[in-house]
mmCIF file of C-alpha atoms and ligand atoms in Angstrom:
data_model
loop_
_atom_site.group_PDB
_atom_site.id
_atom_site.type_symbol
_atom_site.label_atom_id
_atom_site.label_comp_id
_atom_site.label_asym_id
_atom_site.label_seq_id
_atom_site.Cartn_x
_atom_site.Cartn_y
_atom_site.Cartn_z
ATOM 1 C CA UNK A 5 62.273 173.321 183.115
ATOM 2 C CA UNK A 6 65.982 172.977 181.906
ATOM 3 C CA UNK A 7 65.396 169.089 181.936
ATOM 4 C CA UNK A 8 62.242 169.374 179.900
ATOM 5 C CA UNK A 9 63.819 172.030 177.501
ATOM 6 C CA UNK A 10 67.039 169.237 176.995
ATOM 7 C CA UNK A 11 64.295 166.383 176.342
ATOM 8 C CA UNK A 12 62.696 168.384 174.024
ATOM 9 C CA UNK A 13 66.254 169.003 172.119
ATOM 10 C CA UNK A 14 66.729 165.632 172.571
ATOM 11 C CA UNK A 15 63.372 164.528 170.539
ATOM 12 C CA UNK A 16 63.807 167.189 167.738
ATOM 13 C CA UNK A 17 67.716 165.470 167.454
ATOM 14 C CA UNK A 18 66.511 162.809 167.077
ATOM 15 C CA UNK A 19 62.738 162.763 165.237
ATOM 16 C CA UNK A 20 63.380 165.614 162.712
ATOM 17 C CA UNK A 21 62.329 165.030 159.517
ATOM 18 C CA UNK A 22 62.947 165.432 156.006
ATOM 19 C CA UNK A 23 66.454 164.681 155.723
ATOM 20 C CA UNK A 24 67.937 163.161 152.397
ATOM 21 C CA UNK A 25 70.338 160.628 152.697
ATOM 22 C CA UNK A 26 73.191 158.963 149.948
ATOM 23 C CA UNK A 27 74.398 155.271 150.492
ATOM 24 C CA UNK A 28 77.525 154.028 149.125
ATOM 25 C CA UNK A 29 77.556 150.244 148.770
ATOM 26 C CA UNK A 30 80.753 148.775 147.805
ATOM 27 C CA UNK A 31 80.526 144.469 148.784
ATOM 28 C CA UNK A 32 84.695 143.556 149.939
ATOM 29 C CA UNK A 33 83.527 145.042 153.532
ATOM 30 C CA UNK A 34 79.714 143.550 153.694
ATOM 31 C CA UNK A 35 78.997 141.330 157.019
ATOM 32 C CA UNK A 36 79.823 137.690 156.063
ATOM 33 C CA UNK A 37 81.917 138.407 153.583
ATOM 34 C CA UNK A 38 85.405 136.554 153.087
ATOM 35 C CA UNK A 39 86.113 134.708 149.622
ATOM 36 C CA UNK A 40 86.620 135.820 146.531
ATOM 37 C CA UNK A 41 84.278 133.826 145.135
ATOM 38 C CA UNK A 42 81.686 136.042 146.487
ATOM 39 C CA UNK A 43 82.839 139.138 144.838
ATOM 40 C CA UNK A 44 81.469 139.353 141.253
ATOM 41 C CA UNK A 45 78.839 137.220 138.863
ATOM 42 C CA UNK A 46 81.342 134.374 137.710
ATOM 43 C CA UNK A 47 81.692 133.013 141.308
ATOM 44 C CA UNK A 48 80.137 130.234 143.272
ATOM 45 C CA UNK A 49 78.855 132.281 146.056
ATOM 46 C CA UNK A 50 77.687 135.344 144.463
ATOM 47 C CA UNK A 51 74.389 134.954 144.714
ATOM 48 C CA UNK A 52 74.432 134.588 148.474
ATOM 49 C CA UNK A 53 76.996 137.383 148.764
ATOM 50 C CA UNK A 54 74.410 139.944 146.750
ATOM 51 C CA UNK A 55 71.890 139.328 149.499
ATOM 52 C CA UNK A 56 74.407 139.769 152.288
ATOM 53 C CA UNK A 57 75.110 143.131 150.740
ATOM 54 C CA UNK A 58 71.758 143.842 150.404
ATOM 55 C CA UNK A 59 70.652 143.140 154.115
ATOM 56 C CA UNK A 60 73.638 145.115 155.404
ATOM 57 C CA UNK A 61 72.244 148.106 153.484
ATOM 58 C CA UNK A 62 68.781 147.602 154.380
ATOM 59 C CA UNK A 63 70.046 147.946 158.013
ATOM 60 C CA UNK A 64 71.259 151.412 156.999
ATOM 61 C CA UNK A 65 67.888 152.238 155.233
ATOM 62 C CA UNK A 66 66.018 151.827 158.500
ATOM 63 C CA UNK A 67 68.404 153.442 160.473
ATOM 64 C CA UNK A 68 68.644 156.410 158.372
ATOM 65 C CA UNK A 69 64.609 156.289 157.996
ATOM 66 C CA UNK A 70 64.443 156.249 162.188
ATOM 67 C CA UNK A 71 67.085 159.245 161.905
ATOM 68 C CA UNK A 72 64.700 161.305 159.973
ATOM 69 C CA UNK A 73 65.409 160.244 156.187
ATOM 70 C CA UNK A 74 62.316 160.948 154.330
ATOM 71 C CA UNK A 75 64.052 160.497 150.662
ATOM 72 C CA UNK A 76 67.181 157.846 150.664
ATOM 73 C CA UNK A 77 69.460 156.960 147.206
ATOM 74 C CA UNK A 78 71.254 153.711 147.564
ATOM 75 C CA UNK A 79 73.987 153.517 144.964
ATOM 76 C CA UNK A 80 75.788 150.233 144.211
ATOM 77 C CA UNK A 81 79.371 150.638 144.362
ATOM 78 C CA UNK A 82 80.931 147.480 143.381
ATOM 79 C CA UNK A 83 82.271 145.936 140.373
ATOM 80 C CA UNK A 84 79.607 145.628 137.545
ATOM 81 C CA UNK A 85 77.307 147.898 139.928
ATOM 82 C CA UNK A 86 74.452 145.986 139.643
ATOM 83 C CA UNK A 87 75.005 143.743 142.650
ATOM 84 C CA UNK A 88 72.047 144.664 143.992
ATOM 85 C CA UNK A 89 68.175 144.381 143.255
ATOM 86 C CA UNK A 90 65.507 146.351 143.767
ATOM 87 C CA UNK A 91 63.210 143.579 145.081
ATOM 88 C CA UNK A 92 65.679 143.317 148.077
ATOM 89 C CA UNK A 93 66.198 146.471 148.886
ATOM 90 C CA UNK A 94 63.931 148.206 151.755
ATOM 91 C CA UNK A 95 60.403 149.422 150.076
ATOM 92 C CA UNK A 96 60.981 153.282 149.094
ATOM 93 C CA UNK A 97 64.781 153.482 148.348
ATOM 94 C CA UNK A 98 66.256 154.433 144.954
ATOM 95 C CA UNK A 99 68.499 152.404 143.691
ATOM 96 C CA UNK A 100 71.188 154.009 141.389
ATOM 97 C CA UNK A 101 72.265 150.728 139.076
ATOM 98 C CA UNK A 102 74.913 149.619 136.534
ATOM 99 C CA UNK A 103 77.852 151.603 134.789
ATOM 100 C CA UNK A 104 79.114 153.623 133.195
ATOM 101 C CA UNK A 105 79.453 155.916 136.326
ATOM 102 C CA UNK A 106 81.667 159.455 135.397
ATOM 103 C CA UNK A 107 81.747 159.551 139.756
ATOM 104 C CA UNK A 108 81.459 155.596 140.254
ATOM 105 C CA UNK A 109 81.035 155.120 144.120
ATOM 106 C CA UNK A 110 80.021 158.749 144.924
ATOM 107 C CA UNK A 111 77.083 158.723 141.541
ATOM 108 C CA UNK A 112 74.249 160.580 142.169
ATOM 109 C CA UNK A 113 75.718 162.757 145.008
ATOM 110 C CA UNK A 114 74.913 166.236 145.313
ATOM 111 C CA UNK A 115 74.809 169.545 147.509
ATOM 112 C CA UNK A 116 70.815 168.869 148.948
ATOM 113 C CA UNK A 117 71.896 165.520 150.606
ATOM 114 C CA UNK A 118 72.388 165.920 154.552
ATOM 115 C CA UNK A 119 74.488 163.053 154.757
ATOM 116 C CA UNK A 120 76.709 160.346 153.423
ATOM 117 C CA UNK A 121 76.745 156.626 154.662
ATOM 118 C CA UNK A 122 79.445 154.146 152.944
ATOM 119 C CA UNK A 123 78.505 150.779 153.354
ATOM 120 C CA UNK A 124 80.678 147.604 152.780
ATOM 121 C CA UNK A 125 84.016 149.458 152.883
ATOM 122 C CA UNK A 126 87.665 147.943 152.392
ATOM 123 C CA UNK A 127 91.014 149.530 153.371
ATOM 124 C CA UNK A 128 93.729 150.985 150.735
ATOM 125 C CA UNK A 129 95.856 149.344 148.172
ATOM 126 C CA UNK A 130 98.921 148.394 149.927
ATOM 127 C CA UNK A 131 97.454 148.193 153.259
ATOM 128 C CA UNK A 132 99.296 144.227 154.772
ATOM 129 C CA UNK A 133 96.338 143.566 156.955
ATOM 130 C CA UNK A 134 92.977 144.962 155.041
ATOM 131 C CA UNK A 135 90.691 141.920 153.676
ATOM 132 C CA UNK A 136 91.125 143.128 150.275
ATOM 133 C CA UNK A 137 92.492 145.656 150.595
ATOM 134 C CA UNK A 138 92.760 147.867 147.179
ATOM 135 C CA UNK A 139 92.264 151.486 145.757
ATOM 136 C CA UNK A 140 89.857 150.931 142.309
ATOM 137 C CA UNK A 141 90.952 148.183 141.074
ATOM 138 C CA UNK A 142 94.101 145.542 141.315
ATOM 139 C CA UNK A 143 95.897 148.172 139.260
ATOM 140 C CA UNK A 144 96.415 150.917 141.390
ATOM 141 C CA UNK A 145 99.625 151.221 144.088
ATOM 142 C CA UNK A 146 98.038 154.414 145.249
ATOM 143 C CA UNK A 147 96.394 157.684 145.017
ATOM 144 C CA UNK A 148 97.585 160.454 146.284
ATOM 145 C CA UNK A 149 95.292 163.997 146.419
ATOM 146 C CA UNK A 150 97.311 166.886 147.453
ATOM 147 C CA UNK A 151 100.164 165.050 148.785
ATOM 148 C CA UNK A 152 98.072 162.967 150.822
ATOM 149 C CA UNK A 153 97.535 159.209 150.297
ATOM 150 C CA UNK A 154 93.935 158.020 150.127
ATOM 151 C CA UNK A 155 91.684 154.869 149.476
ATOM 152 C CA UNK A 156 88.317 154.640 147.954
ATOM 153 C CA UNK A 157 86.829 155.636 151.358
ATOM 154 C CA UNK A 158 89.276 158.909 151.074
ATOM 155 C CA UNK A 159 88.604 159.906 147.933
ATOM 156 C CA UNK A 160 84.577 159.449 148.314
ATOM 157 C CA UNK A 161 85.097 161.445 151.311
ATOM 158 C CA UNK A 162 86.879 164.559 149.779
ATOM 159 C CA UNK A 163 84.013 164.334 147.042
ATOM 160 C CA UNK A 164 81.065 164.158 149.996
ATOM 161 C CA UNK A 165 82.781 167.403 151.473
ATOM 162 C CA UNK A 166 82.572 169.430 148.187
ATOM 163 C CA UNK A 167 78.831 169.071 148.408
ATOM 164 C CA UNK A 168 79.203 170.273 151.778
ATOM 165 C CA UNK A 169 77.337 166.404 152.801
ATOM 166 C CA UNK A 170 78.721 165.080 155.586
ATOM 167 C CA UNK A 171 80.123 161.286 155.982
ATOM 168 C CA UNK A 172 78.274 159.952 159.153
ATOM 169 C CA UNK A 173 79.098 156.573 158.935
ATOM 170 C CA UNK A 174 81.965 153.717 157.687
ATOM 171 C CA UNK A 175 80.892 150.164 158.039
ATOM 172 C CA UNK A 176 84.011 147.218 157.346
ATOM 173 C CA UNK A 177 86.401 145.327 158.230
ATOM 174 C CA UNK A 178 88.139 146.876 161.878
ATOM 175 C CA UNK A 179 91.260 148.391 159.398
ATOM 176 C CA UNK A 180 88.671 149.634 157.143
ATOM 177 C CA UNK A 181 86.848 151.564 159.145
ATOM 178 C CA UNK A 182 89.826 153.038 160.958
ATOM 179 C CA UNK A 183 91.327 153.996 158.150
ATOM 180 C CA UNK A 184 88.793 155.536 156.487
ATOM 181 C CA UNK A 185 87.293 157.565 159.614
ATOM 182 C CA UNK A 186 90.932 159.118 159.969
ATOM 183 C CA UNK A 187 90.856 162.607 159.559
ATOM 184 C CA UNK A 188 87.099 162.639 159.894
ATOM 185 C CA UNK A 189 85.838 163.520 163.169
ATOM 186 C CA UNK A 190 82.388 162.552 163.739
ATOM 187 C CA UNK A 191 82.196 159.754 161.216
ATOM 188 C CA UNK A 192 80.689 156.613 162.768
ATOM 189 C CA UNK A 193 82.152 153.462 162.096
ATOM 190 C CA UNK A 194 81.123 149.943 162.523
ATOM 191 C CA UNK A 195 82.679 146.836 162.148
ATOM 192 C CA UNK A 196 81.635 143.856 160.029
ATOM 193 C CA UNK A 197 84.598 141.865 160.961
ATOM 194 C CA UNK A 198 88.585 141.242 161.593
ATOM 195 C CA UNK A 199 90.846 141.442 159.682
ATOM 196 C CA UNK A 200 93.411 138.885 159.758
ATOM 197 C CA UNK A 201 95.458 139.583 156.380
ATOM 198 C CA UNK A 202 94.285 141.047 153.228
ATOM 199 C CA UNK A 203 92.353 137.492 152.425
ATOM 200 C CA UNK A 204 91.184 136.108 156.305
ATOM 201 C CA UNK A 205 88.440 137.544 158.420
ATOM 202 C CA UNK A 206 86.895 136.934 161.732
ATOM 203 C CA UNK A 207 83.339 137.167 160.675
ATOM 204 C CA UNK A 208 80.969 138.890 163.026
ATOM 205 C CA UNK A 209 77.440 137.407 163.774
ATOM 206 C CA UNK A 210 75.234 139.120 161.086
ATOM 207 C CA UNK A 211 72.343 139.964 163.597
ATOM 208 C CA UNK A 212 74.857 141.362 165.937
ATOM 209 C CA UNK A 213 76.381 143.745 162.799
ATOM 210 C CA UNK A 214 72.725 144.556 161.188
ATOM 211 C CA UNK A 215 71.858 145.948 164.967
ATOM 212 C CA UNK A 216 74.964 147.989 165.205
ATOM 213 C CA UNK A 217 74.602 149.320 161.815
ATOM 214 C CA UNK A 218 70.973 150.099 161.949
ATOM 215 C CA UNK A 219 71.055 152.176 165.318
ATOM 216 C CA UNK A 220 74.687 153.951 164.113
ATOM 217 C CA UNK A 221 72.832 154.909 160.679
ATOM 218 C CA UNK A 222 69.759 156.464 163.092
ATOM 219 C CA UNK A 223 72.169 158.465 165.806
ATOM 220 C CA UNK A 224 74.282 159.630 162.765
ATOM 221 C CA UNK A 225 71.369 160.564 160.411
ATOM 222 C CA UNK A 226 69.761 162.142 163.742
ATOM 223 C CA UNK A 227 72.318 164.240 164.233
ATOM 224 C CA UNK A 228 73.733 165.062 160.595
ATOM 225 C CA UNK A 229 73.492 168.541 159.253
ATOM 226 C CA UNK A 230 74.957 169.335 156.450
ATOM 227 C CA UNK A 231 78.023 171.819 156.183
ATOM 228 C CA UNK A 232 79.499 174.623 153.937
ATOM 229 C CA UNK A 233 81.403 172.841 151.032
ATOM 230 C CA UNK A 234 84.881 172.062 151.314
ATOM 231 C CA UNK A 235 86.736 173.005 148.413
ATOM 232 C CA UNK A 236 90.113 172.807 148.016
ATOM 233 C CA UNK A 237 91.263 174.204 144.343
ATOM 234 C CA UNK A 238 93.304 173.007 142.612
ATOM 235 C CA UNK A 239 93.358 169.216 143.256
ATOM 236 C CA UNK A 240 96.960 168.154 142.677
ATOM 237 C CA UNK A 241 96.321 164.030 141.711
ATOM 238 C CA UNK A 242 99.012 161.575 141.876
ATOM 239 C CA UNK A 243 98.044 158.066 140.619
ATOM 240 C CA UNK A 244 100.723 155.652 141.203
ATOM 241 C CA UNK A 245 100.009 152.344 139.243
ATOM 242 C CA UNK A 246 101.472 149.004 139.739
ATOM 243 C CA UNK A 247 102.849 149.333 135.910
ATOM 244 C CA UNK A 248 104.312 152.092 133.994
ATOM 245 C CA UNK A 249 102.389 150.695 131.085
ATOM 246 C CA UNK A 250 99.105 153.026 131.953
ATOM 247 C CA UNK A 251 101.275 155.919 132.637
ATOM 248 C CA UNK A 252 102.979 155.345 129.355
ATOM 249 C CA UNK A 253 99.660 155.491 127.503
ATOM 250 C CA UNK A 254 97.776 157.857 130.006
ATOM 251 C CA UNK A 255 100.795 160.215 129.223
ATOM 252 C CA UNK A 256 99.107 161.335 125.664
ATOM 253 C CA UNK A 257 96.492 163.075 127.416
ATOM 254 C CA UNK A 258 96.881 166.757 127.558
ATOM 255 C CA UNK A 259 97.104 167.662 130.977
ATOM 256 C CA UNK A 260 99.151 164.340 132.204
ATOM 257 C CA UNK A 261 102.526 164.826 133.743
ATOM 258 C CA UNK A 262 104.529 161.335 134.699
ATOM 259 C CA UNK A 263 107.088 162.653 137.651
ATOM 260 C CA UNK A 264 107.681 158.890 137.837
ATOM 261 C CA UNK A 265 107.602 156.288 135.272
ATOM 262 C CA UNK A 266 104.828 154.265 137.257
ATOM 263 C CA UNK A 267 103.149 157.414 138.085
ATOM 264 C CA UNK A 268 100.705 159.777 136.165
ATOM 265 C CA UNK A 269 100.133 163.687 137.784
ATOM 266 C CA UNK A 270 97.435 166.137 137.004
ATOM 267 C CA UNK A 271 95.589 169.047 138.171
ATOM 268 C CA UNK A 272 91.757 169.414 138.423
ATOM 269 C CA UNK A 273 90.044 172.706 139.419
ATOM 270 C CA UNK A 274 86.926 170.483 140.744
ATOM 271 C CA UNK A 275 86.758 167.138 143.104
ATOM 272 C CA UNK A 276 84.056 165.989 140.721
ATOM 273 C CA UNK A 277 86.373 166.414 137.688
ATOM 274 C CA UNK A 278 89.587 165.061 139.572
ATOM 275 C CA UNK A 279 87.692 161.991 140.739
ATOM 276 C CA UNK A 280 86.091 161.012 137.512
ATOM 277 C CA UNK A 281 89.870 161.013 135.487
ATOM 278 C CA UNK A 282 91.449 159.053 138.767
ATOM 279 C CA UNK A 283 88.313 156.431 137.453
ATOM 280 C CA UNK A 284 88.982 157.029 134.215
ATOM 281 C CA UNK A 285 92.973 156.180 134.509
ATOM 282 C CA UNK A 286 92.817 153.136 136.534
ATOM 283 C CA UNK A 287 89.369 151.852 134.650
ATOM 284 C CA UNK A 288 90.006 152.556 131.028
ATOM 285 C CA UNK A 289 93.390 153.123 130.057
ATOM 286 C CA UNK A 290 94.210 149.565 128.556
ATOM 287 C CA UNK A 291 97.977 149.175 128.036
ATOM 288 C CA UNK A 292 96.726 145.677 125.599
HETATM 289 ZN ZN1 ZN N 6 84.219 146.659 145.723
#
């Protein structure tokens, strides 16, 4: 009776339905993935590198649908964010497309998701031995949210946990993934290859990733359930740039403090708010 009773848990783990699931897709972390030429429209490999992207988030679309997804959002994270199309994508995903993005990576997210899945992930700026690593863009030396230093994968996290959605699952390179799962207990992580510095990789064979990402997306989907929301107030932002040249013009805004002269400092009462002016100091806040 007890073993029928724990099969029975077992199958409503893992069969329950209904669940509403939000993809991140950034490309830097995507299985196959090494040159820079592969990174945005202008470059040779592009085109190959968009369906790469797309097949490592299709894996996560049928994993999640296994897991119980019934309604999934794919968002493209990367660059231009419109690396990926439609016609590629799994039949029955939204796809959340182009910019301007107030909440970039994290665009579309809300409190009725049950969980978060970041595909394609890269470590932090300043990290020696993450395949690209960087925080936003080449501009940034770091962020730092109440006193603690954090990458895109950090930041996207703190915004998942003021929904309440949890983060189930990291896929990227092996520093990547360990960085961003820090902290996180229960976030899955798969990797899409080594790392060797921040511009060689060990490539893993893409059947042998799509696999591993497809049944991590079902367990963690399976077993996600979302959480009370985690909220922090105020959110005390440090963005540390590689010039003092932003801070120097980001300083105008009310608000701004600069306890450095590469650094700009401000509070937000919301994760929603504080994320959208980290993207809005790094992004556009032209020094030219
Ligand atoms: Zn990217």
């Amino acid at each position: 009776m007890l073993g029928v009773l724990f099969v029975a848990a077992m199958t409503a783990v893992s069969a329950q339905p209904g669940k509403k699931v939000f993809i991140s897709v950034d490309m830097e972390g995507i299985s196959g993935i090494a040159g820079d030429d592969q990174l945005s429209a202008a470059g040779a490999e592009y085109n190959r590198s968009r369906r790469l992207m797309a097949d490592d988030a299709n894996a996560a679309i049928r994993g999640a649908r296994a897991g119980g997804a019934t309604e999934i959002v794919v968002n493209d994270s990367h660059g231009s964010m419109r690396n990926l199309r439609l016609e590629d994508l799994e039949p029955g995903a939204t796809l959340i497309s182009h910019s301007f993005k107030r909440h970039g990576m994290m665009e579309g997210l809300d409190e009725t998701f049950d969980a978060v899945i970041f595909i394609g992930y890269h470590a932090k700026a300043g990290t020696p031995s993450g395949l690209f690593a960087h925080t936003g863009s080449g501009v940034v030396a770091d962020v730092r949210v109440n006193g603690r230093s954090v990458g895109e994968g950090g930041l996207n996290t703190l915004m998942a946990h003021w929904y309440g959605v949890p983060v189930v699952l990291v896929t990227g390179d092996d520093v990547a993934v360990a960085q961003v799962a820090e902290g996180t207990p229960g976030m899955r992580t798969v990797v899409t290859k080594r790392a060797i510095n921040q511009r060689a990789a060990a490539l893993r064979p893409l059947d042998v990733t799509r696999a591993e990402i497809e049944a991590a997306a079902r367990e963690a989907v399976a077993r996600a359930a979302r959480g009370t929301p985690s909220r922090t107030a105020p959110y005390r932002v440090e963005v540390q740039l590689r010039s003092s040249l932003i801070p120097e013009v980001a300083e105008i805004l009310p608000g701004m403090q600069r306890p450095a002269a590469d650094t700009i400092a401000f509070s937000a009462d919301t994760m929603p708010q504080a994320y959208a002016l980290v993207r809005f100091l790094y992004r556009y806040v032209n020094p030219d």
